[in-house]
CSV table of C-alpha atoms and ligand atoms in Angstrom, one decimal:
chain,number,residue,atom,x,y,z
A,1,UNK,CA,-24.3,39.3,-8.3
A,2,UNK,CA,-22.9,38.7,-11.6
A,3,UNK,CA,-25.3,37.0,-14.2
A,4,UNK,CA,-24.6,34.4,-17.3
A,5,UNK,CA,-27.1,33.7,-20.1
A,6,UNK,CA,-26.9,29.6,-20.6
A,7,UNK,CA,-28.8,27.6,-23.4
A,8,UNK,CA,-28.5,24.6,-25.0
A,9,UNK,CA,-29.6,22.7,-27.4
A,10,UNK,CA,-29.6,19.0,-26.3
A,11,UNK,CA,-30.1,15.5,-28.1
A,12,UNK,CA,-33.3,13.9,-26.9
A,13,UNK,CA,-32.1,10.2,-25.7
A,14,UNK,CA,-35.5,8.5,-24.8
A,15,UNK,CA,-39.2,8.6,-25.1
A,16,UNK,CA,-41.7,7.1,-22.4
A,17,UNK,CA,-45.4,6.9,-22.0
A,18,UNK,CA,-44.8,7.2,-18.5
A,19,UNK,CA,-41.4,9.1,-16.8
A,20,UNK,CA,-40.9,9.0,-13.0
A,21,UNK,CA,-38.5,11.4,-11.4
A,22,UNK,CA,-37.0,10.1,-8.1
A,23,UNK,CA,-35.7,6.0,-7.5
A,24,UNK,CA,-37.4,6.8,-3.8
A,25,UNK,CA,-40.2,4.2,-2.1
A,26,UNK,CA,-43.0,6.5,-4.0
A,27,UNK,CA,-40.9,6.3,-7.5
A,28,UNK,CA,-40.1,2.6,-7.3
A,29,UNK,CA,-44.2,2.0,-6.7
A,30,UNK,CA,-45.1,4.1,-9.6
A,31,UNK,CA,-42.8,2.9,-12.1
A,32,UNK,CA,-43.8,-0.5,-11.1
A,33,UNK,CA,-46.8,0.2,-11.6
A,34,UNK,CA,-46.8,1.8,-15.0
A,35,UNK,CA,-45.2,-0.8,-16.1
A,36,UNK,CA,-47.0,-3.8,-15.1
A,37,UNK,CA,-50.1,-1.8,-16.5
A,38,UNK,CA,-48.1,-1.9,-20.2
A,39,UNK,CA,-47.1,1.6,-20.0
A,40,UNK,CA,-43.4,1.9,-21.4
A,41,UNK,CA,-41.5,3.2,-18.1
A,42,UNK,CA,-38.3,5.0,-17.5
A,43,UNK,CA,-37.1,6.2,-14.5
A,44,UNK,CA,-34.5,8.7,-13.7
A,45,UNK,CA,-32.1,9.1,-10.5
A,46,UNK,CA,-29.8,10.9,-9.4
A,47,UNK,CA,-28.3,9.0,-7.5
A,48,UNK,CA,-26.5,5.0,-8.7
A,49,UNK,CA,-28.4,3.4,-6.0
A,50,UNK,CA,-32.7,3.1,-5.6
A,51,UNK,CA,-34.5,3.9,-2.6
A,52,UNK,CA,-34.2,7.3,-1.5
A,53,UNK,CA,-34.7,7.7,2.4
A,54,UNK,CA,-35.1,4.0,2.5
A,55,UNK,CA,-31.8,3.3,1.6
A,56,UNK,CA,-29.0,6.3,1.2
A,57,UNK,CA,-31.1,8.5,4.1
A,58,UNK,CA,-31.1,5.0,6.4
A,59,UNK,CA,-34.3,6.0,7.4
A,60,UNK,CA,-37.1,3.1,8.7
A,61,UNK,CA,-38.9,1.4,9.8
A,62,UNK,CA,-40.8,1.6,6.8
A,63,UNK,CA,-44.4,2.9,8.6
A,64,UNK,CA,-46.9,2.4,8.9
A,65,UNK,CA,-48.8,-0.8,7.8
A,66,UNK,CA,-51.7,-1.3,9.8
A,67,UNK,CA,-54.0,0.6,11.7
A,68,UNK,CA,-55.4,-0.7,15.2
A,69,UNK,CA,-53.1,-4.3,14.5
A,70,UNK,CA,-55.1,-4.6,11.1
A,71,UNK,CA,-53.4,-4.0,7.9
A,72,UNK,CA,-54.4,-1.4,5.6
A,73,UNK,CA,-51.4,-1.3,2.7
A,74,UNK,CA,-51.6,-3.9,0.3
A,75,UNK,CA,-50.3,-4.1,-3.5
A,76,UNK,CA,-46.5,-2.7,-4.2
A,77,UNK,CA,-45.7,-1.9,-0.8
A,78,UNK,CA,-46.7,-5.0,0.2
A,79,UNK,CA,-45.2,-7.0,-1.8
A,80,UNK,CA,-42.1,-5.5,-1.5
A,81,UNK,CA,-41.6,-6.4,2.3
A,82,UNK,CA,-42.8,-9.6,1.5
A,83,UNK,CA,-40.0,-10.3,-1.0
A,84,UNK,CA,-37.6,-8.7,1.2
A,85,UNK,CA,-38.4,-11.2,4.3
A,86,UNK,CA,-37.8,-13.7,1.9
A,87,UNK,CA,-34.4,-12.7,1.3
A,88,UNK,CA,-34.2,-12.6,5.1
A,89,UNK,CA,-34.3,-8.4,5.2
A,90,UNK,CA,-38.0,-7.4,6.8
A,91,UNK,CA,-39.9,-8.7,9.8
A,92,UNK,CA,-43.2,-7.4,7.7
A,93,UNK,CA,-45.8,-8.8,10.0
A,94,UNK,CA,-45.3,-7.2,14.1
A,95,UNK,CA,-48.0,-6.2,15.7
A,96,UNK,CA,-47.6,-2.0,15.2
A,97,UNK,CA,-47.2,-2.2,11.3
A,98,UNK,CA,-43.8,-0.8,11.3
A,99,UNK,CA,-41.4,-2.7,9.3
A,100,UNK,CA,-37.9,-2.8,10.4
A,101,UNK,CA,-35.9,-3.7,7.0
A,102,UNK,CA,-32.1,-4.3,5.6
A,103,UNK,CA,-31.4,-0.7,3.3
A,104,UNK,CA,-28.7,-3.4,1.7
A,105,UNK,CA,-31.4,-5.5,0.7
A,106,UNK,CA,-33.6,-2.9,-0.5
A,107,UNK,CA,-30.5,-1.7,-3.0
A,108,UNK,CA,-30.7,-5.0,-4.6
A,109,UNK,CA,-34.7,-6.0,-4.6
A,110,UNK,CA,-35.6,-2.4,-6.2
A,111,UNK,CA,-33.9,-2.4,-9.2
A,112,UNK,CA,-34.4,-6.2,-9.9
A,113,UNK,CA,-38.0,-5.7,-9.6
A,114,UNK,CA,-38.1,-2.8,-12.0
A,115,UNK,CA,-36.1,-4.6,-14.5
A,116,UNK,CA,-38.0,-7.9,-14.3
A,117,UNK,CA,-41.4,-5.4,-15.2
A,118,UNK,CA,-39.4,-3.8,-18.7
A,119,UNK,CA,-38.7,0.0,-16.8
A,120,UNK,CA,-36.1,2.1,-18.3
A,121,UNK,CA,-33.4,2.6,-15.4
A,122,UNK,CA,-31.4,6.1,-15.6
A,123,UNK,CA,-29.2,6.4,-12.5
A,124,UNK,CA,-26.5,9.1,-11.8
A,125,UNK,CA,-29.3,11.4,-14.3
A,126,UNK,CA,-30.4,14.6,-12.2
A,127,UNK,CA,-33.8,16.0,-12.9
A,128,UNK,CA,-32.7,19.8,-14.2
A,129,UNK,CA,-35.5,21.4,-16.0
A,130,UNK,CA,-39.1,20.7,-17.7
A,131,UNK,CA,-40.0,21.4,-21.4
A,132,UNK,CA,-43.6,23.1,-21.9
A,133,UNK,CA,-46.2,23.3,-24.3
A,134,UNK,CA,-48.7,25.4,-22.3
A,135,UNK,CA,-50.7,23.1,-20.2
A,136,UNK,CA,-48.5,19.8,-20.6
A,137,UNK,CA,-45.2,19.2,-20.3
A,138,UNK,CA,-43.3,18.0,-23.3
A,139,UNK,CA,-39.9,16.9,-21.5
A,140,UNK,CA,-37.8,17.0,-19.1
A,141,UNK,CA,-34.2,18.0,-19.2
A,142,UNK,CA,-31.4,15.7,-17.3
A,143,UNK,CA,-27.8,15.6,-16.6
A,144,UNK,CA,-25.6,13.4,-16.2
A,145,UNK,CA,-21.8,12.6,-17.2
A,146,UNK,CA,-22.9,13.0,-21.1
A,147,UNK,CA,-23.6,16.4,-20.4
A,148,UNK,CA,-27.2,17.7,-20.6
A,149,UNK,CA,-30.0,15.3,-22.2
A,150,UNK,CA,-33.5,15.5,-23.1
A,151,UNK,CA,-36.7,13.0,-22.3
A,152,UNK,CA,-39.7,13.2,-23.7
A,153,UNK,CA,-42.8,11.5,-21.9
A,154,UNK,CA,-46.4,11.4,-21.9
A,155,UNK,CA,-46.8,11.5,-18.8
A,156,UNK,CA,-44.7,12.6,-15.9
A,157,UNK,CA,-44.7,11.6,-12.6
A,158,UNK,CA,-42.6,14.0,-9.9
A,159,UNK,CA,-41.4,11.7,-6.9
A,160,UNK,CA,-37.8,13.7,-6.2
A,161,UNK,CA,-39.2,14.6,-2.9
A,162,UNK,CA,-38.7,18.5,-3.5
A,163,UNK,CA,-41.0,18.5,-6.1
A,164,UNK,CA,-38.5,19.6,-8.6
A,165,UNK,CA,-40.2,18.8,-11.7
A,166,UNK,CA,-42.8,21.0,-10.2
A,167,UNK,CA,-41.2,23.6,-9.4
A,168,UNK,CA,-39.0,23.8,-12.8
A,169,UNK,CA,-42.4,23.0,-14.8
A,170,UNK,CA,-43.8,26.4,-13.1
A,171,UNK,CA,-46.2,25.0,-11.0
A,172,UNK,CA,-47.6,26.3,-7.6
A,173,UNK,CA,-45.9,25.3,-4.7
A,174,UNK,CA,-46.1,26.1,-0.9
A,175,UNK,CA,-43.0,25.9,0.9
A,176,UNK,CA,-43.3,26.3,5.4
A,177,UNK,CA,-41.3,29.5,6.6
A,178,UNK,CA,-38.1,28.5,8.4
A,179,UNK,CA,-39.5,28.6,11.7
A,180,UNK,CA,-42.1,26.1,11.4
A,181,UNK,CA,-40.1,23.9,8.3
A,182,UNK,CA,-39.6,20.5,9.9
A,183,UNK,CA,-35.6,19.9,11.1
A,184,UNK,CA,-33.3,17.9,9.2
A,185,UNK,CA,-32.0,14.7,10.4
A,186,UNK,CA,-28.3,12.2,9.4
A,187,UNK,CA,-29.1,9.0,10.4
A,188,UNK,CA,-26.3,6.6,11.9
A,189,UNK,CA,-26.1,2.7,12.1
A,190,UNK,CA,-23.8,1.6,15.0
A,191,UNK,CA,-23.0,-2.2,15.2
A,192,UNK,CA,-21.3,-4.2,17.7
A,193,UNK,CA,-24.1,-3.1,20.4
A,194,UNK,CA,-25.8,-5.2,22.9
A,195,UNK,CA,-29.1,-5.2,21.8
A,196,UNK,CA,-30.1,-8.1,23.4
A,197,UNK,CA,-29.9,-5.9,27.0
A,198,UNK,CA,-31.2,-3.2,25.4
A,199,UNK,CA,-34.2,-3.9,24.4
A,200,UNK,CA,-36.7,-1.5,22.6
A,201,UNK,CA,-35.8,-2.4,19.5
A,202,UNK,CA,-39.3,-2.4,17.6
A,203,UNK,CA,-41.3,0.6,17.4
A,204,UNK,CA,-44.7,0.2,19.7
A,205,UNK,CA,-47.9,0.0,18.0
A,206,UNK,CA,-48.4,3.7,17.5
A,207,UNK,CA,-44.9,4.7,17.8
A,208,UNK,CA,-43.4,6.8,20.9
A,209,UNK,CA,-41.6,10.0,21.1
A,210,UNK,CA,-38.1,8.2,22.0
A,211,UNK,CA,-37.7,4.2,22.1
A,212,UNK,CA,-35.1,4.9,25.3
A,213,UNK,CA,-36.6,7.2,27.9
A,214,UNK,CA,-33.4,6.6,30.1
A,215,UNK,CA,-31.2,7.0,27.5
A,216,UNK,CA,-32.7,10.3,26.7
A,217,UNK,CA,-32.5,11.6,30.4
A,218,UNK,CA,-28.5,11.0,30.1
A,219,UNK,CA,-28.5,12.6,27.0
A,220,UNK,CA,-30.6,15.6,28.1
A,221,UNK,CA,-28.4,16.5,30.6
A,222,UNK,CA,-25.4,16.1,29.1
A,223,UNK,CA,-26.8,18.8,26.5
A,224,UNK,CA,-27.7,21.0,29.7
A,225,UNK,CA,-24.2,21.1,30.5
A,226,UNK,CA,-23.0,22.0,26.9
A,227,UNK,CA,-21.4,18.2,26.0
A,228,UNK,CA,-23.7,17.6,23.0
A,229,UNK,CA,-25.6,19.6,20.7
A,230,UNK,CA,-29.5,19.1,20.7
A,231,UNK,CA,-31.3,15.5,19.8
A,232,UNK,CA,-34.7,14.4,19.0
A,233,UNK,CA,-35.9,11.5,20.2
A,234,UNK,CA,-33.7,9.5,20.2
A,235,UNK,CA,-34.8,6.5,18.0
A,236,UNK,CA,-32.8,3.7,18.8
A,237,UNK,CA,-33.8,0.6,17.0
A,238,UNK,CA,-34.5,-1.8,14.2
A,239,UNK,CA,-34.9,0.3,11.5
A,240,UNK,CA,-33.3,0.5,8.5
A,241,UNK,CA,-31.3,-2.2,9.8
A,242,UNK,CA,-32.8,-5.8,11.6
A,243,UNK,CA,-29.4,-7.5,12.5
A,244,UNK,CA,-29.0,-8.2,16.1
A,245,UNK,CA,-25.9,-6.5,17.3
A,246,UNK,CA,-27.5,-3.0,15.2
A,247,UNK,CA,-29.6,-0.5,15.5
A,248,UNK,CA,-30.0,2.5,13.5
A,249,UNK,CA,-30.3,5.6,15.3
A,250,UNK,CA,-31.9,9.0,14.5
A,251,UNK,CA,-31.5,11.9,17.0
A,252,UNK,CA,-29.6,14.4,15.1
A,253,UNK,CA,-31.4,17.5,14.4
A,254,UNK,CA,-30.9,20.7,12.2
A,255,UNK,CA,-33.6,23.2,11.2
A,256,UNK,CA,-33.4,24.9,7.5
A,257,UNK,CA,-34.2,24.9,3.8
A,258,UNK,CA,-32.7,21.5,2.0
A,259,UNK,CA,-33.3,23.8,-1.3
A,260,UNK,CA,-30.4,26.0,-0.6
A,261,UNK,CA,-27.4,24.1,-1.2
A,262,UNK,CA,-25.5,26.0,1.1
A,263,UNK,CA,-27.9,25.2,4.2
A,264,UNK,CA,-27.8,21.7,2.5
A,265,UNK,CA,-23.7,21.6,2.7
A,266,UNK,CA,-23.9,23.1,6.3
A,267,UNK,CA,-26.4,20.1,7.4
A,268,UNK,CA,-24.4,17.5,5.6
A,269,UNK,CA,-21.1,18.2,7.6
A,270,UNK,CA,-22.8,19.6,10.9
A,271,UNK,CA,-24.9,16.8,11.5
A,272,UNK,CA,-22.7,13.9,10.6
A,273,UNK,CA,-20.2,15.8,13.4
A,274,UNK,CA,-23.2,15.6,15.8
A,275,UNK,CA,-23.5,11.9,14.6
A,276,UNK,CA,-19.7,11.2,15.9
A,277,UNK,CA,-20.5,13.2,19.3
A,278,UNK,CA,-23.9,11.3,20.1
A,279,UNK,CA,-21.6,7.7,19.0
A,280,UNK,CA,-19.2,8.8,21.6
A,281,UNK,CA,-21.1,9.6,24.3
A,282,UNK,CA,-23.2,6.4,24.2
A,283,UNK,CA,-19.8,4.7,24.1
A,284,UNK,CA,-18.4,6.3,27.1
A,285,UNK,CA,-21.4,6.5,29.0
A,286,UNK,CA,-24.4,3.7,28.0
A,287,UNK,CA,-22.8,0.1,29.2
A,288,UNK,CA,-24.5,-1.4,26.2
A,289,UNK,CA,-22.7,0.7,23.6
A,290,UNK,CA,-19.3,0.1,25.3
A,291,UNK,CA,-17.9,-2.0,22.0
A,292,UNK,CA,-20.2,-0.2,19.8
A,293,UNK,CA,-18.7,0.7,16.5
A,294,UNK,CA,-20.1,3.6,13.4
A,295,UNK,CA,-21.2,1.2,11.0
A,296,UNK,CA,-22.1,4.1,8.8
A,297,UNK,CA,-23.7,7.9,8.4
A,298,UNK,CA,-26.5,8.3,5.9
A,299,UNK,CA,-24.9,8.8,2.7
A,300,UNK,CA,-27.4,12.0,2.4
A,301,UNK,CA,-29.0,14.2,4.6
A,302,UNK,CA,-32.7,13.2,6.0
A,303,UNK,CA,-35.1,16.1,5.1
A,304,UNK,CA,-38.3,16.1,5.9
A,305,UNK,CA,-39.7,19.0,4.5
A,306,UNK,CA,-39.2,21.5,1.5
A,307,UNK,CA,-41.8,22.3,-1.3
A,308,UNK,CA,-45.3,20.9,-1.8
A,309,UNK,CA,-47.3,20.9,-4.7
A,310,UNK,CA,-50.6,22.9,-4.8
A,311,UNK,CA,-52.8,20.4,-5.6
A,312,UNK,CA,-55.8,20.4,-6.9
A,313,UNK,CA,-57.2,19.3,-3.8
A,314,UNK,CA,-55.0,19.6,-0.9
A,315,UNK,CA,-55.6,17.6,2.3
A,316,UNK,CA,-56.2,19.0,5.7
A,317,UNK,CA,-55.6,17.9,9.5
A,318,UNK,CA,-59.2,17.6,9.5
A,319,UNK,CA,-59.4,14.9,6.7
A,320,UNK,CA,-57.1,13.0,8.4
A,321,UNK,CA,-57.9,13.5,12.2
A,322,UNK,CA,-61.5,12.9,10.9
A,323,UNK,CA,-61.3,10.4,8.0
A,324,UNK,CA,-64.2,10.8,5.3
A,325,UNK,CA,-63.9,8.8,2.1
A,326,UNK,CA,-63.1,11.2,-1.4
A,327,UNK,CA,-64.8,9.5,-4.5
A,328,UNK,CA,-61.3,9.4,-5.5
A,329,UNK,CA,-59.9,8.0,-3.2
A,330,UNK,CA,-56.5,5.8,-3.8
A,331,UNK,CA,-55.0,5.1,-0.9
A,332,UNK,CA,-55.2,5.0,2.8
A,333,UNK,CA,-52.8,6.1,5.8
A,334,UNK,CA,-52.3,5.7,9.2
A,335,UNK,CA,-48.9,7.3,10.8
A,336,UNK,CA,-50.0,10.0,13.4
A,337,UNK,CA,-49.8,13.7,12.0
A,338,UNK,CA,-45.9,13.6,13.4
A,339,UNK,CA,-44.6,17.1,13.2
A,340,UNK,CA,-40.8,17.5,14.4
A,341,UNK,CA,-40.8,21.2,15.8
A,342,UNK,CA,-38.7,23.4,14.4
A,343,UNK,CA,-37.1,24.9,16.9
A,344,UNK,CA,-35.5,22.8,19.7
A,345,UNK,CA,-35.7,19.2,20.1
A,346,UNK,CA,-39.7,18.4,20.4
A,347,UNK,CA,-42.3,16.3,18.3
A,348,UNK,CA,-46.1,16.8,18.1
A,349,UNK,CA,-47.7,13.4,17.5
A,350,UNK,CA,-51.6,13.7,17.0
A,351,UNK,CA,-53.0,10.0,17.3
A,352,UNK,CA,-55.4,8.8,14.5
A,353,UNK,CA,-58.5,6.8,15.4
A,354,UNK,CA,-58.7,5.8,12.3
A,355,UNK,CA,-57.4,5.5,8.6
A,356,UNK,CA,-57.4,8.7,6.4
A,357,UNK,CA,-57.7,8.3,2.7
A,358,UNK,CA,-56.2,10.6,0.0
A,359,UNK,CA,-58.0,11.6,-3.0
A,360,UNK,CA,-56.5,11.2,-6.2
A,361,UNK,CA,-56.8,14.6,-6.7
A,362,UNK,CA,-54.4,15.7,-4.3
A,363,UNK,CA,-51.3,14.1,-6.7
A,364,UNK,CA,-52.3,16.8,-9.6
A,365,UNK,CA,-50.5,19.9,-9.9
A,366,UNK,CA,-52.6,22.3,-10.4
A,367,UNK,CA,-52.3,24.3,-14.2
A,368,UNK,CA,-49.9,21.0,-15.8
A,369,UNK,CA,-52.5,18.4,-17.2
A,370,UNK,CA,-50.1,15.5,-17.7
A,371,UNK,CA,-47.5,15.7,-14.3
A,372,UNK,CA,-48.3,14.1,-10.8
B,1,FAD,C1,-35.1,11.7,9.4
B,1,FAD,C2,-36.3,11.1,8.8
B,1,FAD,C3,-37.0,10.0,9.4
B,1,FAD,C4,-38.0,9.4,8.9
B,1,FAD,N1,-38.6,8.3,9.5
B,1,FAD,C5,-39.4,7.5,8.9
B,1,FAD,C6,-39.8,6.3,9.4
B,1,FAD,O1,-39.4,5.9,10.5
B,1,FAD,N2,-40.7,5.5,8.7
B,1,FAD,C7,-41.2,5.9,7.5
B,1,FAD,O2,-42.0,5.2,6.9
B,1,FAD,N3,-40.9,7.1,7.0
B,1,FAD,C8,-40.0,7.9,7.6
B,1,FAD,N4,-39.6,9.1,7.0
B,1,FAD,C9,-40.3,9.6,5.8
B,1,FAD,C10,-39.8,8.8,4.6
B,1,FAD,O3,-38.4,8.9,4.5
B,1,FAD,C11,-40.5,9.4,3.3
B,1,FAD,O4,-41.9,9.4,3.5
B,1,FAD,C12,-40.1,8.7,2.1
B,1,FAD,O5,-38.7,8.6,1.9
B,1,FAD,C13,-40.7,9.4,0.9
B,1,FAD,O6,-40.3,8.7,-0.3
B,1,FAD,P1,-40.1,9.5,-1.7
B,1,FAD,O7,-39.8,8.5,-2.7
B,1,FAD,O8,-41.3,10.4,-1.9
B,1,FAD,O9,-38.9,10.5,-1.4
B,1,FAD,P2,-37.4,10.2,-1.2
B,1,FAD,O10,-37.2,9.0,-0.3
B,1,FAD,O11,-36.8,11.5,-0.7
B,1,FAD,O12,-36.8,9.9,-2.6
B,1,FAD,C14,-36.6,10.8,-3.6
B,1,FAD,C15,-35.7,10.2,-4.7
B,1,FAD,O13,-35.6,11.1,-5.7
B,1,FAD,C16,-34.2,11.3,-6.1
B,1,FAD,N5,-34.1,12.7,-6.6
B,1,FAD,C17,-34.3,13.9,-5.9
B,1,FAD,N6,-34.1,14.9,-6.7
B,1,FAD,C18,-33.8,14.4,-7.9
B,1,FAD,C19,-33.6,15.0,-9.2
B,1,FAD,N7,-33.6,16.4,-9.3
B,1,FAD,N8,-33.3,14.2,-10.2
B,1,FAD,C20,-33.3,12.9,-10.1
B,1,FAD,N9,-33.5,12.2,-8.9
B,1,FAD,C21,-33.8,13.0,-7.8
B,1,FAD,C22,-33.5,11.1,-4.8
B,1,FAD,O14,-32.1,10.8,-5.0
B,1,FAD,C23,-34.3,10.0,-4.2
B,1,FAD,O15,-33.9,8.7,-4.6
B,1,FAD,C24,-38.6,9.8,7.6
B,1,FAD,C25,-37.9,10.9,6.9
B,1,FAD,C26,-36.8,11.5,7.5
B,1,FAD,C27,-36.2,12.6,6.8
């Protein structure tokens, strides 16, 4: 393979006490955050929209709010599905803690909240490289349609999902071999479905491995006779979308690592073709679908899995299966350990009796002292 030497020397365009990496639900909390505690805040995306899986992976309900029908999230995320059942887009308060929510809505509530609290918003900017001083970083290198541009920060706070501040900073990361990294997933939104015969629209308290057991049975055979390519679930519900007539839908399924753009590309275009199958065949076959229409693919890819940071403590099955409580503790959980397998089609859900909590610790890099 040929090789090119490429440096630059780049104009640094803004400073921050506190710079998150990622517009996703955990980068929209933490800039919030930072900035309502005085902090000056920017945020950088790659993307010109806010909300990561939430909004351009379709993905929802947002999960998982309560544990045994009490709640257990509070603060940002919260408030967030508060404000957005205001504006008509959440039913926050059902039973199993799963919030089915409008993506559309989302777009627009994210950003106004982070302006309203002073953060520095930097969309279509890509997260490229990290600037070291031994221990701590010193920036972090973006691009965008100025070319390549420099921020320096304080602090900085990697929520891109693949850990790419991490991994570009140098720090340890852990990353599952192929055969036991958890699948991809495109997302769909049909409309135009009769979802009042349907039914099943709202996850159970606990979740289930598919909302449409008959459904699934159809679908399952039609795979055994080679008419569709292989599902999970399938999710069929009010998700990322609460309108009655929609549901957003996620059953398609490829394993592979989302860091190599050419798997990437290959799941991109493979799965929103298995999206189009799975729309037809409920057209054709399931009565309720028979005026259905593609409202829309995810605009990205759903991935699950890629790198993790090596903490500086790193939480195991047994801290969640058996909660304890970490003198650091800053938040609690309660979604099952929900692995999608691999290979084939199957999910391992492992129930939780109770919340977990994670320790503070867990968010810290291990050799950077100023990135999370
Ligand atoms: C198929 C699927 C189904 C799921 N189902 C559910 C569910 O039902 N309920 C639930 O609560 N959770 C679900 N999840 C999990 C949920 O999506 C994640 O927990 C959540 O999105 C994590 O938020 P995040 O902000 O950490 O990451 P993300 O949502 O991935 O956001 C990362 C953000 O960083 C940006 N970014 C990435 N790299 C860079 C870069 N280099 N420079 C600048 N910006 C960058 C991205 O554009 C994005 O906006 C599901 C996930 C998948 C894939």
């Amino acid at each position: 393979m040929e090789h090119i030497e490429f440096a630059q020397t780049v104009p640094v365009v803004a400073e921050a006490d506190v710079l998150v990496c990622g517009g996703g639900p955990t980068g929209i909390a933490a800039a919030l955050a930072a900035a309502r505690l005085g902090c000056r805040t920017a945020l950088v995306e790659r993307y010109g929209t806010l909300g990561g899986m939430a909004t351009v992976g379709l993905v929802g309900p947002l999960s998982n709010y309560n544990a045994n029908g009490v709640r257990i999230l509070g603060g940002i995320p919260e408030e967030f599905i508060d404000d957005l059942e205001e504006l008509g887009g959440a039913i926050p308060h059902l039973p199993g803690g799963y919030v089915p929510f409008e993506a559309e809505m989302l777009k627009i509530l994210a950003p106004r909240k982070l302006k309203t609290a002073g953060v520095q918003l930097m969309l279509h900017s890509t997260v490229v490289d990290a600037v070291r001083d031994q221990a701590r970083l010193t920036h972090v290198v973006i691009s965008n349609k100025a070319g390549f541009r420099g921020v320096r920060a304080r602090v900085v706070i990697d929520c891109t999902g693949d850990a790419d501040v991490a991994f570009r900073a140098g720090a340890p990361y852990e990353q599952s071999p192929i055969d036991r990294m958890q699948p991809m997933t495109m997302m769909f939104v049909l409309g135009n479905v009769d979802t009042e015969s349907l039914g099943g629209l709202l996850m159970k308290p606990g979740g289930t491995p598919t909302t449409h057991p008959a459904i699934r049975e159809r679908l399952a055979a039609a795979v055994e006779r080679g008419e569709l390519p292989p599902f999970g679930g399938p999710w069929i519900q009010w998700g990322s979308t609460m309108r009655p007539g929609y549901v957003s839908i996620n059953m398609t399924r490829m394993r592979g690592d989302a860091t190599d753009p050419d798997t990437l590309t290959e799941a991109e275009l493979r799965l929103r073709e298995d999206a189009w199958q799975f729309f037809s065949f409920l057209r054709r076959e399931i009565p309720e679908f028979s005026k259905a229409v593609l409202v829309n693919t995810g605009f990205q890819v759903g991935i699950r899995e890629t790198r993790r940071i090596v903490g500086e403590y790193q939480l195991t099955k047994e801290d969640v299966l058996n909660p304890k409580d970490f003198p650091d503790t800053i938040c609690l959980g309660s979604h099952p350990i929900d692995v999608h397998h691999s290979e084939g089609t199957g999910q391992s859900l492992m129930w939780l009796k109770r919340p977990y909590r994670i320790p503070y610790r867990c968010l810290l890099p291990k050799g950077i002292s100023n990135l999370l």
